[in-house]
mmCIF file of C-alpha atoms in Angstrom:
data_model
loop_
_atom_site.group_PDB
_atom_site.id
_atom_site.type_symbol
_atom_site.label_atom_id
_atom_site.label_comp_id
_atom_site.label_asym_id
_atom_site.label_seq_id
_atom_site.Cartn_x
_atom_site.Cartn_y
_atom_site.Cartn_z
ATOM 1 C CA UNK L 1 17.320 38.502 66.010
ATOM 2 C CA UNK L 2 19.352 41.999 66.770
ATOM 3 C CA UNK L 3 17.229 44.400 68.548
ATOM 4 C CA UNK L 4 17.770 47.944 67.311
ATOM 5 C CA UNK L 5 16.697 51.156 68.876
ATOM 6 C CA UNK L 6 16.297 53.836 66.497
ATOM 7 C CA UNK L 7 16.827 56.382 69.287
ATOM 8 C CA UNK L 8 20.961 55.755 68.925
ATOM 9 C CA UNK L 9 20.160 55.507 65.128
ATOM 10 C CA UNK L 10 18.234 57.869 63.015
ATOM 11 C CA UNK L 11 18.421 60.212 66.383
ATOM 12 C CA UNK L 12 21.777 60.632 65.844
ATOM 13 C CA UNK L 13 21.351 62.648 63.030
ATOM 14 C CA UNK L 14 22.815 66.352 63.680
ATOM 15 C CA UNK L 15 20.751 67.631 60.368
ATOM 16 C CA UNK L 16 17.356 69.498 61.160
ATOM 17 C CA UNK L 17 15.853 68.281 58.175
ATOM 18 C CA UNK L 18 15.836 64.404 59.923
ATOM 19 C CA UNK L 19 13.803 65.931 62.452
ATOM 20 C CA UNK L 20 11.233 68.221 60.977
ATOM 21 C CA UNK L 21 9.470 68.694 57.362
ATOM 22 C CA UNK L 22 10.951 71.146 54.814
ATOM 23 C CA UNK L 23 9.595 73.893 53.380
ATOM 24 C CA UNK L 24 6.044 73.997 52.444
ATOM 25 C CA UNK L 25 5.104 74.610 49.007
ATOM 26 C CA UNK L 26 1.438 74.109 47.399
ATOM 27 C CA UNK L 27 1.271 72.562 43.562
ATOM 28 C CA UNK L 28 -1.896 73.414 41.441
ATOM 29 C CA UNK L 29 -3.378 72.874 37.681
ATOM 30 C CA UNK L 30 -5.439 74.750 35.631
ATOM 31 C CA UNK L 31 -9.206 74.691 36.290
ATOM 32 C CA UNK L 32 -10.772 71.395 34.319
ATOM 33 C CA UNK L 33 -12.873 72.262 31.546
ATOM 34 C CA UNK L 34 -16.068 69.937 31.129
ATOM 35 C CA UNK L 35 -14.749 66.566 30.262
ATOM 36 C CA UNK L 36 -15.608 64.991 26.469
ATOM 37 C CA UNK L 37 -17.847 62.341 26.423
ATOM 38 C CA UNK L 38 -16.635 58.714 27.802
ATOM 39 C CA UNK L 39 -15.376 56.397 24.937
ATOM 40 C CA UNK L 40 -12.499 55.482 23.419
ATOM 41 C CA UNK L 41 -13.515 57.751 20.276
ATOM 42 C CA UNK L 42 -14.020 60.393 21.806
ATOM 43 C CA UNK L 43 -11.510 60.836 24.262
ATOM 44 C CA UNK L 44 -8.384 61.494 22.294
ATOM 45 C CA UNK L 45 -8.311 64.449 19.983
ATOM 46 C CA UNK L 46 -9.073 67.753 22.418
ATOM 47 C CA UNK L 47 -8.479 71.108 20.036
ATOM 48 C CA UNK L 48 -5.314 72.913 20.081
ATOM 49 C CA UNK L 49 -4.723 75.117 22.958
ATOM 50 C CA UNK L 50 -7.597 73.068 25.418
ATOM 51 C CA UNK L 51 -7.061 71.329 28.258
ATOM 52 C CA UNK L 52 -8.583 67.705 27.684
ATOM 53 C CA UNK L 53 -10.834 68.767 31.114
ATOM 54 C CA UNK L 54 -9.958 65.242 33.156
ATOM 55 C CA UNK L 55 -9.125 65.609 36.838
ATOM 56 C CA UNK L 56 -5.696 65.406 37.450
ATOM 57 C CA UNK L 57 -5.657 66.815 41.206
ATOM 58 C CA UNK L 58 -2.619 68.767 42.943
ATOM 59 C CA UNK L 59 -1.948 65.537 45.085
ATOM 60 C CA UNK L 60 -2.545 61.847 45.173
ATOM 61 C CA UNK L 61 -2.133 59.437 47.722
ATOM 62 C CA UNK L 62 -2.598 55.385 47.237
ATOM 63 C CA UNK L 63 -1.891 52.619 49.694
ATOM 64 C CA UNK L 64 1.106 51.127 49.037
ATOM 65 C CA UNK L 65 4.003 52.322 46.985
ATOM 66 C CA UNK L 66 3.174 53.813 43.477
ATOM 67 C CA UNK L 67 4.009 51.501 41.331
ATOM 68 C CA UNK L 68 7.169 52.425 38.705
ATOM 69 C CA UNK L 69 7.754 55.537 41.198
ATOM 70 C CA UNK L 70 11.780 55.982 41.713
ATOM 71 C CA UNK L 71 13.291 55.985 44.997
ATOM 72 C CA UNK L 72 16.436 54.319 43.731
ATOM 73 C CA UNK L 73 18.136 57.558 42.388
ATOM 74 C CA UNK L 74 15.929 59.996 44.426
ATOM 75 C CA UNK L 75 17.030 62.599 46.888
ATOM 76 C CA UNK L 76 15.192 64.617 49.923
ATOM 77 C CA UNK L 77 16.452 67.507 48.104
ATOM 78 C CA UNK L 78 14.699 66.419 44.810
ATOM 79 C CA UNK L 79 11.240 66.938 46.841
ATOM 80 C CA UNK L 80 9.321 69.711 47.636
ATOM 81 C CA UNK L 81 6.788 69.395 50.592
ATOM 82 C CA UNK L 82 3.475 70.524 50.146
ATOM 83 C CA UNK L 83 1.171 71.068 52.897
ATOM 84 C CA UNK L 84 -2.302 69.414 51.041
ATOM 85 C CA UNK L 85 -0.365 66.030 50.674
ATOM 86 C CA UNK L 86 -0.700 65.429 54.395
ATOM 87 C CA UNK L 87 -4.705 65.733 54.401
ATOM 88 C CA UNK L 88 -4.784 63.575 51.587
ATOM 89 C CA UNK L 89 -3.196 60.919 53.136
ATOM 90 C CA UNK L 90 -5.291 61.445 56.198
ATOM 91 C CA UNK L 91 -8.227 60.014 54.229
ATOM 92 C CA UNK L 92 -6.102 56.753 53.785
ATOM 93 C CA UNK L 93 -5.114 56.920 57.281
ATOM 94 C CA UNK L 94 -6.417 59.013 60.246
ATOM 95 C CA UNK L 95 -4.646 57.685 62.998
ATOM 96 C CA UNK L 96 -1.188 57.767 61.087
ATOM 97 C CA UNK L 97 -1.367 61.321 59.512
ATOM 98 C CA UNK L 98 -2.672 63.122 62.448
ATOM 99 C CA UNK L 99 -1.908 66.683 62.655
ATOM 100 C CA UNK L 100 0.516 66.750 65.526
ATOM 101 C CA UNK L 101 2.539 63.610 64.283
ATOM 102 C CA UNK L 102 3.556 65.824 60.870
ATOM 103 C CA UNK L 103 6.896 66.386 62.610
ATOM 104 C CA UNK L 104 7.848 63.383 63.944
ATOM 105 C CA UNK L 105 9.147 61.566 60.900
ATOM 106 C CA UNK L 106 12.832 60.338 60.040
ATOM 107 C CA UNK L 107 13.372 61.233 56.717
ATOM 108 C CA UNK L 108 15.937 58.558 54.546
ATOM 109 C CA UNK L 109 17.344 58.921 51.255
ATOM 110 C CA UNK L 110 20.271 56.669 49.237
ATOM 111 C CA UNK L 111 22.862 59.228 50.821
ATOM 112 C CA UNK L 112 22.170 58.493 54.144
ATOM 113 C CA UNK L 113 25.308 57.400 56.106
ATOM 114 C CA UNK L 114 24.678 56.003 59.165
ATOM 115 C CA UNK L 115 24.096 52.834 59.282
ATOM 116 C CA UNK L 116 20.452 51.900 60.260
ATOM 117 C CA UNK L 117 19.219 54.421 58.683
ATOM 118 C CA UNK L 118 20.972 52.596 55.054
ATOM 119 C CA UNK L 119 20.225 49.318 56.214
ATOM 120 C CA UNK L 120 16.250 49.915 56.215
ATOM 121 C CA UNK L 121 16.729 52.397 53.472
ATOM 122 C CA UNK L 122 18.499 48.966 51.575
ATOM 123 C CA UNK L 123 15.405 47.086 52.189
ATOM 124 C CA UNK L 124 12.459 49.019 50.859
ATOM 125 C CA UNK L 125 11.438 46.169 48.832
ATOM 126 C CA UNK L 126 11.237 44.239 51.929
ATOM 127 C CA UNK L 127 9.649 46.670 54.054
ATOM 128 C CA UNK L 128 6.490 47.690 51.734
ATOM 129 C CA UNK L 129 5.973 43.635 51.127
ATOM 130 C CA UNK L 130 6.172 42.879 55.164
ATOM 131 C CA UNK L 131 3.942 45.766 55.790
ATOM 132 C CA UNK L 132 1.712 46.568 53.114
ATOM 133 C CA UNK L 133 -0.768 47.965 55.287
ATOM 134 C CA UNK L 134 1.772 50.197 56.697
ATOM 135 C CA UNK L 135 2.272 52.079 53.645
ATOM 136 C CA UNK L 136 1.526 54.283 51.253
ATOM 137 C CA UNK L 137 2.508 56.979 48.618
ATOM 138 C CA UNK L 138 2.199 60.708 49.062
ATOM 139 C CA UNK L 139 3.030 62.790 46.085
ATOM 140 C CA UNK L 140 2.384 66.477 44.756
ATOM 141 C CA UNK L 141 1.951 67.160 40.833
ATOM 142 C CA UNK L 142 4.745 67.409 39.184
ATOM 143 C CA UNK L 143 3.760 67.215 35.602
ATOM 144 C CA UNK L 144 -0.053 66.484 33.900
ATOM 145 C CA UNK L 145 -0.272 64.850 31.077
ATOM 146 C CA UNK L 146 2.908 63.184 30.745
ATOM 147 C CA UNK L 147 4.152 62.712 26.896
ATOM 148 C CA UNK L 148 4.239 59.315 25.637
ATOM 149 C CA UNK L 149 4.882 59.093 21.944
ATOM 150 C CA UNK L 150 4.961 60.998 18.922
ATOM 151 C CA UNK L 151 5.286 60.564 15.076
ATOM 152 C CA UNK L 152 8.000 61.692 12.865
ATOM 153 C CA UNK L 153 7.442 65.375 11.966
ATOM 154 C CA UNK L 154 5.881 65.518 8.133
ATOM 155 C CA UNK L 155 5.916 68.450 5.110
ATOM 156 C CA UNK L 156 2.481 69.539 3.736
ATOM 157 C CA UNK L 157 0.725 69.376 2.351
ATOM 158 C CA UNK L 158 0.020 65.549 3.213
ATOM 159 C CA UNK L 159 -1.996 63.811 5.483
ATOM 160 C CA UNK L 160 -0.913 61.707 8.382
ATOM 161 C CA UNK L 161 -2.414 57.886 9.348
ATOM 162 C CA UNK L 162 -1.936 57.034 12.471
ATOM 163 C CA UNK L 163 -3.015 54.062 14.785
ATOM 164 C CA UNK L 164 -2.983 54.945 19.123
ATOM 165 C CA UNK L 165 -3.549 51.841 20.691
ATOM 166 C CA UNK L 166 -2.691 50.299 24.721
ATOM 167 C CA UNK L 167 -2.626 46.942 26.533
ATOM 168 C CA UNK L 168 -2.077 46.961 30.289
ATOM 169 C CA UNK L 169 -1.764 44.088 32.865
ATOM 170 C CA UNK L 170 -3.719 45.565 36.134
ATOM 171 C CA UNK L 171 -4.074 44.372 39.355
ATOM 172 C CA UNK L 172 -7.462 45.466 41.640
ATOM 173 C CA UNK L 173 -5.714 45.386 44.986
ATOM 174 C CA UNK L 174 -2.229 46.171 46.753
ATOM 175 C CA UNK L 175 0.168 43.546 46.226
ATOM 176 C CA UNK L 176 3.405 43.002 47.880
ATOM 177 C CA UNK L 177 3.066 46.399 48.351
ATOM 178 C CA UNK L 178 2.774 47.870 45.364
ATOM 179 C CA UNK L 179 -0.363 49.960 45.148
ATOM 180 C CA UNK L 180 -3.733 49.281 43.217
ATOM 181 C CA UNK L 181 -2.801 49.472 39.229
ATOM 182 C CA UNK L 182 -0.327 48.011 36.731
ATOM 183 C CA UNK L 183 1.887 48.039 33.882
ATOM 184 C CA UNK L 184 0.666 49.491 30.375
ATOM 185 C CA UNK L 185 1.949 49.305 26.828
ATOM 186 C CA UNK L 186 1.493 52.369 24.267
ATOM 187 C CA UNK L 187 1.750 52.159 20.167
ATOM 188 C CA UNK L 188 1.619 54.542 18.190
ATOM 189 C CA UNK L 189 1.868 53.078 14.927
ATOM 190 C CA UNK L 190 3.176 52.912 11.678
ATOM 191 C CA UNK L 191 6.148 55.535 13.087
ATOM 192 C CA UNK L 192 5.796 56.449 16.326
ATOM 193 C CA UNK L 193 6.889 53.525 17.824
ATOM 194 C CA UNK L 194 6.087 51.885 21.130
ATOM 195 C CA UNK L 195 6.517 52.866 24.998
ATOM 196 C CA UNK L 196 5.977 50.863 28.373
ATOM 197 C CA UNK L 197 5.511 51.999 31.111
ATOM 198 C CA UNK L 198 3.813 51.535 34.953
ATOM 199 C CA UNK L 199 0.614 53.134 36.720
ATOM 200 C CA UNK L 200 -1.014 53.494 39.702
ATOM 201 C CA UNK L 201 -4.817 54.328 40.962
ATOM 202 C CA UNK L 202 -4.785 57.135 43.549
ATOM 203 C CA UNK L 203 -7.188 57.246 46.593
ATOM 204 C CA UNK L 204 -9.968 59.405 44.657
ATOM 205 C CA UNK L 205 -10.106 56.843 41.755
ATOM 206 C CA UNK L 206 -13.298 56.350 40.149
ATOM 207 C CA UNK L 207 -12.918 54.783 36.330
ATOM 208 C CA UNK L 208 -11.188 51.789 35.564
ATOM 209 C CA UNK L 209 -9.105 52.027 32.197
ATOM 210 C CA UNK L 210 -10.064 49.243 29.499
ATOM 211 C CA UNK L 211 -7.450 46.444 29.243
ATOM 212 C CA UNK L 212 -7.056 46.801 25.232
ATOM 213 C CA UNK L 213 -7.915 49.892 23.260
ATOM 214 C CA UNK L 214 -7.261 51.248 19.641
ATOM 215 C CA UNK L 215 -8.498 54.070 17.804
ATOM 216 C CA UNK L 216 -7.088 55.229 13.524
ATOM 217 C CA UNK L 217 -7.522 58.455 12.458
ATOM 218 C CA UNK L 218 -5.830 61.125 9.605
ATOM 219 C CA UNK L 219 -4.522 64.452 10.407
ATOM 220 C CA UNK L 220 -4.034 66.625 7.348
ATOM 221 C CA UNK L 221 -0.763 69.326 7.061
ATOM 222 C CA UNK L 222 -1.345 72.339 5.008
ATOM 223 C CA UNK L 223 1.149 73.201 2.547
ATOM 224 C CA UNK L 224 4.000 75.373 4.171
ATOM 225 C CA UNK L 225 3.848 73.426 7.549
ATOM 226 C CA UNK L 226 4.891 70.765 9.204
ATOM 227 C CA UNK L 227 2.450 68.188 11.746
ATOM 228 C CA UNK L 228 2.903 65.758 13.858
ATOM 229 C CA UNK L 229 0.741 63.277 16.439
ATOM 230 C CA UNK L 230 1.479 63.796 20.183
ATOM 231 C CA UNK L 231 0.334 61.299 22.320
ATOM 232 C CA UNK L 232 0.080 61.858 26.065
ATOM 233 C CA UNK L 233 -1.041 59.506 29.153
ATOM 234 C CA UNK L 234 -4.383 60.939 31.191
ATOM 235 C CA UNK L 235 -2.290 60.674 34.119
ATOM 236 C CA UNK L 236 0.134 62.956 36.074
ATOM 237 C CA UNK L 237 3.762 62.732 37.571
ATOM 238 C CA UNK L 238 3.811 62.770 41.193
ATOM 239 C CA UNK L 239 6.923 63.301 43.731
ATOM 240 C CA UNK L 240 6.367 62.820 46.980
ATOM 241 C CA UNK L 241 7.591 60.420 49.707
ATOM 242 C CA UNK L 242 7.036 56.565 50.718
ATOM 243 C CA UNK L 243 5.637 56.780 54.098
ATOM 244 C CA UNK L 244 5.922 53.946 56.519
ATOM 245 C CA UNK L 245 3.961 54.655 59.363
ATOM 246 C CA UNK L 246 4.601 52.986 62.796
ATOM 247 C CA UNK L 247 0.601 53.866 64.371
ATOM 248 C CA UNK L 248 -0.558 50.779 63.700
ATOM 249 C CA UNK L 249 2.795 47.915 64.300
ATOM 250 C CA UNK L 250 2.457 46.237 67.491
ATOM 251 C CA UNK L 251 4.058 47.827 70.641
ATOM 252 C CA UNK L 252 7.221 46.014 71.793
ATOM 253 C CA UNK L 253 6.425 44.351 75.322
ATOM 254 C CA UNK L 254 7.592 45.826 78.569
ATOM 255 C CA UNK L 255 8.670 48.853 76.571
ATOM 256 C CA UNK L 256 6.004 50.251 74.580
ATOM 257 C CA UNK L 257 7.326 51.398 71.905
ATOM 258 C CA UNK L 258 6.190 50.548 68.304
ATOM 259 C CA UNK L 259 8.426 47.627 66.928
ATOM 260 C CA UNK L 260 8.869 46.235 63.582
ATOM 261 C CA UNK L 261 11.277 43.586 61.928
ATOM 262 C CA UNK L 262 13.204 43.674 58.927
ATOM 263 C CA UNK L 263 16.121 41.482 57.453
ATOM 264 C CA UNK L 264 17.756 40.179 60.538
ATOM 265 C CA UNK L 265 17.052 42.860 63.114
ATOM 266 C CA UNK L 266 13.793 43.536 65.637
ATOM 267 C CA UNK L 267 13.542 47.432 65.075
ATOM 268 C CA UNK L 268 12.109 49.355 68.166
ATOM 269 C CA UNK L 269 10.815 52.820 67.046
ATOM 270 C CA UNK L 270 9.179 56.395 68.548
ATOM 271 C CA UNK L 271 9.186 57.822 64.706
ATOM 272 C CA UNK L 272 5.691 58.251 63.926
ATOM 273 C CA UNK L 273 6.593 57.379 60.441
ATOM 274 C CA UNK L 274 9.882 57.025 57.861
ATOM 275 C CA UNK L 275 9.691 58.489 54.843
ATOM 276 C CA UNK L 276 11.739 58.055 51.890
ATOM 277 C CA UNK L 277 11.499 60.430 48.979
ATOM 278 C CA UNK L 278 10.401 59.293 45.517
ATOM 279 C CA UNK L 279 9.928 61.134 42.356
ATOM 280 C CA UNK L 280 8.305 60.224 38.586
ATOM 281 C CA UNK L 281 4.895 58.424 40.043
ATOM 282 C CA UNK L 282 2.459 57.586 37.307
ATOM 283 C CA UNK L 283 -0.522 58.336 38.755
ATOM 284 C CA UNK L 284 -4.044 57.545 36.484
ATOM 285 C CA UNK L 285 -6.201 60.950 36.449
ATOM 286 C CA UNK L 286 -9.540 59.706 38.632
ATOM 287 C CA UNK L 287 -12.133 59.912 36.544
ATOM 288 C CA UNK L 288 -10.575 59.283 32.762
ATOM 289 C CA UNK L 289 -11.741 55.940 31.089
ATOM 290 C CA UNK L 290 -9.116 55.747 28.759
ATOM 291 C CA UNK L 291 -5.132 55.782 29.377
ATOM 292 C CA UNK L 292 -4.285 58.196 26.363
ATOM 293 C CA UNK L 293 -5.031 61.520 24.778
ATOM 294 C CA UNK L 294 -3.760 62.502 21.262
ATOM 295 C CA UNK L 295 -3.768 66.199 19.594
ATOM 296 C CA UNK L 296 -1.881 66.894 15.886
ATOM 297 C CA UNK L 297 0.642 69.393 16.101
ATOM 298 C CA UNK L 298 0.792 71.680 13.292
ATOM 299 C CA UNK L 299 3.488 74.352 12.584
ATOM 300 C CA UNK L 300 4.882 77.005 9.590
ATOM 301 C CA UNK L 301 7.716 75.814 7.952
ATOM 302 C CA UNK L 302 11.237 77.234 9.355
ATOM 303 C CA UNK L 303 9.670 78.003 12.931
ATOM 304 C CA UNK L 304 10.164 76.293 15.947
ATOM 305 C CA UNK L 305 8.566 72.933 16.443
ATOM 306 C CA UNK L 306 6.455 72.976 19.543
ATOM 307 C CA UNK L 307 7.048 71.560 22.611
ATOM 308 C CA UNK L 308 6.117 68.451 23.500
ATOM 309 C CA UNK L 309 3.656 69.794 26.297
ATOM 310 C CA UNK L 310 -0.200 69.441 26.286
ATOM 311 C CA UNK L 311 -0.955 72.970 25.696
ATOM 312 C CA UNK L 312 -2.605 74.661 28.682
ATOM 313 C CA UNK L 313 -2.221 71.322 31.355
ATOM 314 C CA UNK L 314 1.345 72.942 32.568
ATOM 315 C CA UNK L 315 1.010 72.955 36.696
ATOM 316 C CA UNK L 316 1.596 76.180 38.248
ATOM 317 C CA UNK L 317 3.374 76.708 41.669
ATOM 318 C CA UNK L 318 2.710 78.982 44.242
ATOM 319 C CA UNK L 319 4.888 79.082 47.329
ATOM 320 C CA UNK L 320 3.482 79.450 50.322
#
């Protein structure tokens, strides 16, 4: 087996950005409102213009990778640090996110050029199932409430009968990598068609979704509008970074630095961790028992159609 040093590897990076974080930047949400009573029933019909009140925090962490989270098409540039991710993952792991180590990362995307640096970067898949307890998923909200499905738009006055329902295939513990959580499937039926997609449980997780759920209802439009059903998952989009973190991969002897294998080559290392940046994690909101929320869109004939946003569960941004 090769033996690599990553000091005449990732060192040789003449780019800052390789050696320290980027820019700091803080995501937030709107304050919850008090959550609707647990139940399948209940859950999915919040008024117009309300927040549905589930938790759906500014950052999430989970061992292992999120699951369905892109780092195939992802760039450093696509992320935006924030400075609350790193205490999050703390709780996960207090000897690996310590706050003096914040800086000593090597940070690898898919446009990375030299050639250790591309040859771990190649082998993700490898990495996260050699090492699951080596790492984990930091993100920062990028969208609540992602939108799932929606019927076709319909002229009052009429009334529209819908079905919402879900099956998901879940998994109770990281496996090959991938973190606690699963893949889903979302109908909304007879015209709104279906949607599949994958999920994750962050660190604060305290529900468990059900495996199968369905729920039929009508929504009337008034003469002069249109309406429409909006479905949306109680989740949020994360981007963040894969962190592989070196604090706890055996030292390599007589040298003493941490040392780690992967494909052919025995990998000796001073990086506290390597990151790689991934974007579009599905992460379940903590403490919602149900995978969906639905509100009826109504609007006036000849205006706009509205956006397919949950009204008042847009994040806002402040820079710091």
């Amino acid at each position: 087996m090769e033996v690599m040093s990553d000091e005449d590897a990732v060192l040789a990076h003449e780019s800052p950005e390789y050696r320290t974080a980027p820019p700091e930047h803080t995501h937030r949400t709107l304050p919850p409102q008090s959550p609707p009573p647990h139940g399948e029933s209940a859950l999915p019909a919040p008024g117009m213009g309300r927040d549905p009140g589930y938790d759906i925090p500014g950052t999430a962490s989970s061992s292992g990778l999120a699951r369905g989270a892109d780092w195939k098409t992802t760039s450093l540039a696509d992320i935006s640090w924030c400075s609350a991710r790193w205490q999050d993952l703390r709780q996960l792991c207090n000897i690996c996110f310590t706050a003096t180590n914040h800086d000593n990362i090597a940070y690898i995307d898919r446009y990375d050029t030299h050639e250790l640096c591309k040859y771990i970067y190649d082998r993700i898949p490898e990495l996260i199932r050699r090492y699951p307890a080596a790492t984990s998923f930091g993100g920062c909200l990028d969208k609540p409430y992602p939108w799932q499905l929606s019927t076709d738009s319909a002229l009052g006055p009429t009334t529209i009968t819908y079905t919402v329902s879900h099956t998901l295939e879940h998994s109770e513990s990281v496996t090959e990598g991938w973190a606690i959580g699963g893949s889903a499937g979302f109908n909304l039926g007879p015209l709104g068609g279906s949607v599949s997609t994958e999920y994750s449980h962050s660190r604060t997780n305290t529900t468990t979704w059900s495996r199968t759920g369905s729920t039929s209802s009508d929504f009337g439009v008034e003469a002069g509008h249109y309406g429409r059903i909006d479905v949306f998952a109680t989740a949020g989009l994360y981007n963040g970074y894969l962190f592989f973190s070196t604090a706890t991969l055996p030292t390599h002897p007589g040298d003493g630095r941490r040392c780690f294998d992967i494909g052919s080559r025995h990998i000796l290392t001073s990086y506290a961790h390597y990151c790689f940046p991934v974007k579009k994690a599905l992460m379940k909101s903590p403490n919602s028992p149900s995978p969906l929320v639905r509100i009826g869109q109504p609007w006036r004939s000849g205006t706009t159609p509205p956006a397919t946003e949950l009204p008042n569960s847009i994040p806002r941004h402040q820079h710091t």
